[in-house]
Amino acid sequence: MILLIILLVLLAAFTAVFLIRIVELRSGGTSAVVRILPSAKSEGWRHGVIRYRDESLDFYRLSRLIPGPSVRLNRQTAEIESRRRPDGGELDLMDPGVTIVGVRAGGTHYEFGFERGALTAFLAWIESRPPRRARRRSRWNS
């Protein structure tokens, strides 16, 4: 009986941590779906939340309990390769109005599925990066 109670308490704690993580992530980020390429057509998509930082984009999978981002893109190395609409089995996961953006960063290829507002935020983040030769001025490198 004591073992059953311990298991129930552990299950309740696990569920609480999972729910807290989902609420925390959803409250401060942009929803998106991401997959790492190569991947079979319509497979490998993961739902999550994107948070933008000065020099990186962090993607947190909603179904992952481990703290920290599942994917981190460096802003200076990220390059947009393509844009397209979802097709085939992807329409089961995404609305037809979603734009899928192909991105290469650090030798890895990704696809991001963005709603209209999220696409605007992503493109603004990419396009507003400082030139690669520019260095941020701080008290340490002045």
PDB file of C-alpha atoms in Angstrom:
ATOM      1  CA  MET A   1       0.000   0.000   0.000  1.00  0.00           C
ATOM      2  CA  ILE A   2       2.830   2.418   0.836  1.00  0.00           C
ATOM      3  CA  LEU A   3       4.479   1.676  -2.512  1.00  0.00           C
ATOM      4  CA  LEU A   4       1.246   2.532  -4.325  1.00  0.00           C
ATOM      5  CA  ILE A   5       0.978   5.846  -2.461  1.00  0.00           C
ATOM      6  CA  ILE A   6       4.598   6.704  -3.331  1.00  0.00           C
ATOM      7  CA  LEU A   7       3.946   5.905  -6.993  1.00  0.00           C
ATOM      8  CA  LEU A   8       0.823   8.086  -7.010  1.00  0.00           C
ATOM      9  CA  VAL A   9       2.703  10.983  -5.412  1.00  0.00           C
ATOM     10  CA  LEU A  10       5.495  10.657  -7.987  1.00  0.00           C
ATOM     11  CA  LEU A  11       2.973  10.542 -10.823  1.00  0.00           C
ATOM     12  CA  ALA A  12       1.218  13.648  -9.464  1.00  0.00           C
ATOM     13  CA  ALA A  13       4.552  15.494  -9.173  1.00  0.00           C
ATOM     14  CA  PHE A  14       5.538  14.502 -12.719  1.00  0.00           C
ATOM     15  CA  THR A  15       2.175  15.701 -14.057  1.00  0.00           C
ATOM     16  CA  ALA A  16       2.444  18.994 -12.144  1.00  0.00           C
ATOM     17  CA  VAL A  17       5.948  19.678 -13.520  1.00  0.00           C
ATOM     18  CA  PHE A  18       4.749  18.932 -17.051  1.00  0.00           C
ATOM     19  CA  LEU A  19       1.718  21.231 -16.747  1.00  0.00           C
ATOM     20  CA  ILE A  20       3.743  24.052 -15.171  1.00  0.00           C
ATOM     21  CA  ARG A  21       6.279  23.848 -18.006  1.00  0.00           C
ATOM     22  CA  ILE A  22       3.559  24.032 -20.669  1.00  0.00           C
ATOM     23  CA  VAL A  23       1.867  27.023 -19.002  1.00  0.00           C
ATOM     24  CA  GLU A  24       5.215  28.805 -18.552  1.00  0.00           C
ATOM     25  CA  LEU A  25       6.277  28.273 -22.159  1.00  0.00           C
ATOM     26  CA  ARG A  26       2.931  29.236 -23.659  1.00  0.00           C
ATOM     27  CA  SER A  27       2.805  32.463 -21.688  1.00  0.00           C
ATOM     28  CA  GLY A  28       6.005  33.926 -23.120  1.00  0.00           C
ATOM     29  CA  GLY A  29       6.777  33.034 -26.688  1.00  0.00           C
ATOM     30  CA  THR A  30       5.631  32.506 -30.243  1.00  0.00           C
ATOM     31  CA  SER A  31       3.958  29.249 -31.262  1.00  0.00           C
ATOM     32  CA  ALA A  32       5.579  27.366 -34.134  1.00  0.00           C
ATOM     33  CA  VAL A  33       6.205  23.904 -35.509  1.00  0.00           C
ATOM     34  CA  VAL A  34       9.752  22.837 -36.340  1.00  0.00           C
ATOM     35  CA  ARG A  35      11.489  19.879 -37.881  1.00  0.00           C
ATOM     36  CA  ILE A  36      15.121  19.068 -38.494  1.00  0.00           C
ATOM     37  CA  LEU A  37      15.990  17.955 -42.015  1.00  0.00           C
ATOM     38  CA  PRO A  38      16.482  15.528 -43.619  1.00  0.00           C
ATOM     39  CA  SER A  39      13.127  14.091 -42.717  1.00  0.00           C
ATOM     40  CA  ALA A  40      10.513  12.165 -44.636  1.00  0.00           C
ATOM     41  CA  LYS A  41       7.747  14.279 -46.144  1.00  0.00           C
ATOM     42  CA  SER A  42       5.191  15.312 -43.512  1.00  0.00           C
ATOM     43  CA  GLU A  43       7.168  13.662 -40.675  1.00  0.00           C
ATOM     44  CA  GLY A  44       9.297  14.961 -37.822  1.00  0.00           C
ATOM     45  CA  TRP A  45       7.274  18.081 -37.020  1.00  0.00           C
ATOM     46  CA  ARG A  46       7.376  19.180 -33.362  1.00  0.00           C
ATOM     47  CA  HIS A  47       5.032  21.720 -31.759  1.00  0.00           C
ATOM     48  CA  GLY A  48       6.575  24.259 -29.463  1.00  0.00           C
ATOM     49  CA  VAL A  49       7.346  27.829 -28.557  1.00  0.00           C
ATOM     50  CA  ILE A  50      10.031  30.139 -29.906  1.00  0.00           C
ATOM     51  CA  ARG A  51      11.752  32.731 -27.770  1.00  0.00           C
ATOM     52  CA  TYR A  52      13.974  35.314 -29.406  1.00  0.00           C
ATOM     53  CA  ARG A  53      17.211  36.446 -27.797  1.00  0.00           C
ATOM     54  CA  ASP A  54      19.756  38.973 -29.051  1.00  0.00           C
ATOM     55  CA  GLU A  55      21.984  36.368 -30.690  1.00  0.00           C
ATOM     56  CA  SER A  56      19.892  33.205 -30.786  1.00  0.00           C
ATOM     57  CA  LEU A  57      16.458  31.757 -31.334  1.00  0.00           C
ATOM     58  CA  ASP A  58      15.445  29.130 -28.796  1.00  0.00           C
ATOM     59  CA  PHE A  59      12.773  26.549 -29.637  1.00  0.00           C
ATOM     60  CA  TYR A  60      11.189  24.682 -26.736  1.00  0.00           C
ATOM     61  CA  ARG A  61       9.226  21.531 -27.529  1.00  0.00           C
ATOM     62  CA  LEU A  62       6.023  21.429 -25.532  1.00  0.00           C
ATOM     63  CA  SER A  63       6.230  17.675 -25.016  1.00  0.00           C
ATOM     64  CA  ARG A  64       9.772  17.724 -23.607  1.00  0.00           C
ATOM     65  CA  LEU A  65      10.312  17.918 -19.855  1.00  0.00           C
ATOM     66  CA  ILE A  66      14.044  18.513 -19.913  1.00  0.00           C
ATOM     67  CA  PRO A  67      14.843  22.177 -19.215  1.00  0.00           C
ATOM     68  CA  GLY A  68      16.477  24.199 -21.938  1.00  0.00           C
ATOM     69  CA  PRO A  69      15.725  24.613 -25.620  1.00  0.00           C
ATOM     70  CA  SER A  70      15.351  21.689 -28.010  1.00  0.00           C
ATOM     71  CA  VAL A  71      16.793  23.776 -30.865  1.00  0.00           C
ATOM     72  CA  ARG A  72      18.998  26.869 -30.706  1.00  0.00           C
ATOM     73  CA  LEU A  73      19.759  28.873 -33.844  1.00  0.00           C
ATOM     74  CA  ASN A  74      22.628  31.326 -33.944  1.00  0.00           C
ATOM     75  CA  ARG A  75      21.388  34.590 -35.420  1.00  0.00           C
ATOM     76  CA  GLN A  76      24.600  35.286 -37.336  1.00  0.00           C
ATOM     77  CA  THR A  77      24.662  31.929 -39.135  1.00  0.00           C
ATOM     78  CA  ALA A  78      20.923  31.551 -39.854  1.00  0.00           C
ATOM     79  CA  GLU A  79      20.059  31.878 -43.549  1.00  0.00           C
ATOM     80  CA  ILE A  80      16.597  31.570 -45.095  1.00  0.00           C
ATOM     81  CA  GLU A  81      16.670  29.065 -47.959  1.00  0.00           C
ATOM     82  CA  SER A  82      13.055  28.644 -49.014  1.00  0.00           C
ATOM     83  CA  ARG A  83       9.399  29.389 -48.382  1.00  0.00           C
ATOM     84  CA  ARG A  84       6.402  27.235 -49.184  1.00  0.00           C
ATOM     85  CA  ARG A  85       2.894  26.313 -48.127  1.00  0.00           C
ATOM     86  CA  PRO A  86       2.084  23.055 -46.336  1.00  0.00           C
ATOM     87  CA  ASP A  87       0.949  20.214 -48.563  1.00  0.00           C
ATOM     88  CA  GLY A  88      -0.128  16.586 -48.314  1.00  0.00           C
ATOM     89  CA  GLY A  89       0.001  15.213 -44.775  1.00  0.00           C
ATOM     90  CA  GLU A  90       1.310  18.511 -43.418  1.00  0.00           C
ATOM     91  CA  LEU A  91      -2.199  19.921 -43.768  1.00  0.00           C
ATOM     92  CA  ASP A  92      -3.256  17.540 -40.986  1.00  0.00           C
ATOM     93  CA  LEU A  93      -0.840  19.364 -38.650  1.00  0.00           C
ATOM     94  CA  MET A  94      -1.050  22.953 -39.905  1.00  0.00           C
ATOM     95  CA  ASP A  95      -3.557  25.384 -41.326  1.00  0.00           C
ATOM     96  CA  PRO A  96      -3.305  26.089 -45.064  1.00  0.00           C
ATOM     97  CA  GLY A  97      -2.350  29.710 -44.248  1.00  0.00           C
ATOM     98  CA  VAL A  98       0.869  28.668 -42.499  1.00  0.00           C
ATOM     99  CA  THR A  99       4.137  29.489 -44.252  1.00  0.00           C
ATOM    100  CA  ILE A 100       6.927  26.929 -44.016  1.00  0.00           C
ATOM    101  CA  VAL A 101      10.359  28.532 -44.033  1.00  0.00           C
ATOM    102  CA  GLY A 102      13.501  26.531 -44.784  1.00  0.00           C
ATOM    103  CA  VAL A 103      16.456  27.713 -42.685  1.00  0.00           C
ATOM    104  CA  ARG A 104      20.107  26.683 -42.656  1.00  0.00           C
ATOM    105  CA  ALA A 105      22.149  27.425 -39.550  1.00  0.00           C
ATOM    106  CA  GLY A 106      25.561  26.058 -38.719  1.00  0.00           C
ATOM    107  CA  GLY A 107      25.343  23.266 -41.290  1.00  0.00           C
ATOM    108  CA  THR A 108      21.962  22.011 -40.078  1.00  0.00           C
ATOM    109  CA  HIS A 109      18.772  22.460 -42.082  1.00  0.00           C
ATOM    110  CA  TYR A 110      15.423  23.177 -40.428  1.00  0.00           C
ATOM    111  CA  GLU A 111      11.876  23.919 -41.472  1.00  0.00           C
ATOM    112  CA  PHE A 112       9.712  26.238 -39.382  1.00  0.00           C
ATOM    113  CA  GLY A 113       5.951  26.500 -39.772  1.00  0.00           C
ATOM    114  CA  PHE A 114       4.753  30.009 -38.931  1.00  0.00           C
ATOM    115  CA  GLU A 115       1.392  31.756 -38.799  1.00  0.00           C
ATOM    116  CA  ARG A 116       1.392  35.195 -40.442  1.00  0.00           C
ATOM    117  CA  GLY A 117       2.326  37.258 -37.346  1.00  0.00           C
ATOM    118  CA  ALA A 118       4.973  34.778 -36.232  1.00  0.00           C
ATOM    119  CA  LEU A 119       6.511  34.828 -39.727  1.00  0.00           C
ATOM    120  CA  THR A 120       6.759  38.623 -39.581  1.00  0.00           C
ATOM    121  CA  ALA A 121       8.516  38.428 -36.189  1.00  0.00           C
ATOM    122  CA  PHE A 122      10.972  35.785 -37.445  1.00  0.00           C
ATOM    123  CA  LEU A 123      11.843  37.712 -40.612  1.00  0.00           C
ATOM    124  CA  ALA A 124      12.312  40.943 -38.636  1.00  0.00           C
ATOM    125  CA  TRP A 125      14.610  39.136 -36.184  1.00  0.00           C
ATOM    126  CA  ILE A 126      16.743  37.733 -39.030  1.00  0.00           C
ATOM    127  CA  GLU A 127      16.851  40.930 -41.089  1.00  0.00           C
ATOM    128  CA  SER A 128      17.681  43.217 -38.166  1.00  0.00           C
ATOM    129  CA  ARG A 129      20.815  41.349 -37.147  1.00  0.00           C
ATOM    130  CA  PRO A 130      23.973  43.416 -37.103  1.00  0.00           C
ATOM    131  CA  PRO A 131      26.514  42.905 -39.886  1.00  0.00           C
ATOM    132  CA  ARG A 132      28.854  39.994 -39.212  1.00  0.00           C
ATOM    133  CA  ARG A 133      31.851  42.290 -38.979  1.00  0.00           C
ATOM    134  CA  ALA A 134      30.201  44.575 -36.438  1.00  0.00           C
ATOM    135  CA  ARG A 135      30.898  43.936 -32.795  1.00  0.00           C
ATOM    136  CA  ARG A 136      28.649  44.942 -29.978  1.00  0.00           C
ATOM    137  CA  ARG A 137      30.362  47.652 -27.991  1.00  0.00           C
ATOM    138  CA  SER A 138      30.585  47.015 -24.298  1.00  0.00           C
ATOM    139  CA  ARG A 139      32.735  48.081 -21.425  1.00  0.00           C
ATOM    140  CA  TRP A 140      34.867  44.971 -22.013  1.00  0.00           C
ATOM    141  CA  ASN A 141      35.844  45.609 -25.654  1.00  0.00           C
ATOM    142  CA  SER A 142      35.788  49.422 -25.962  1.00  0.00           C
TER     143      SER A 142
END
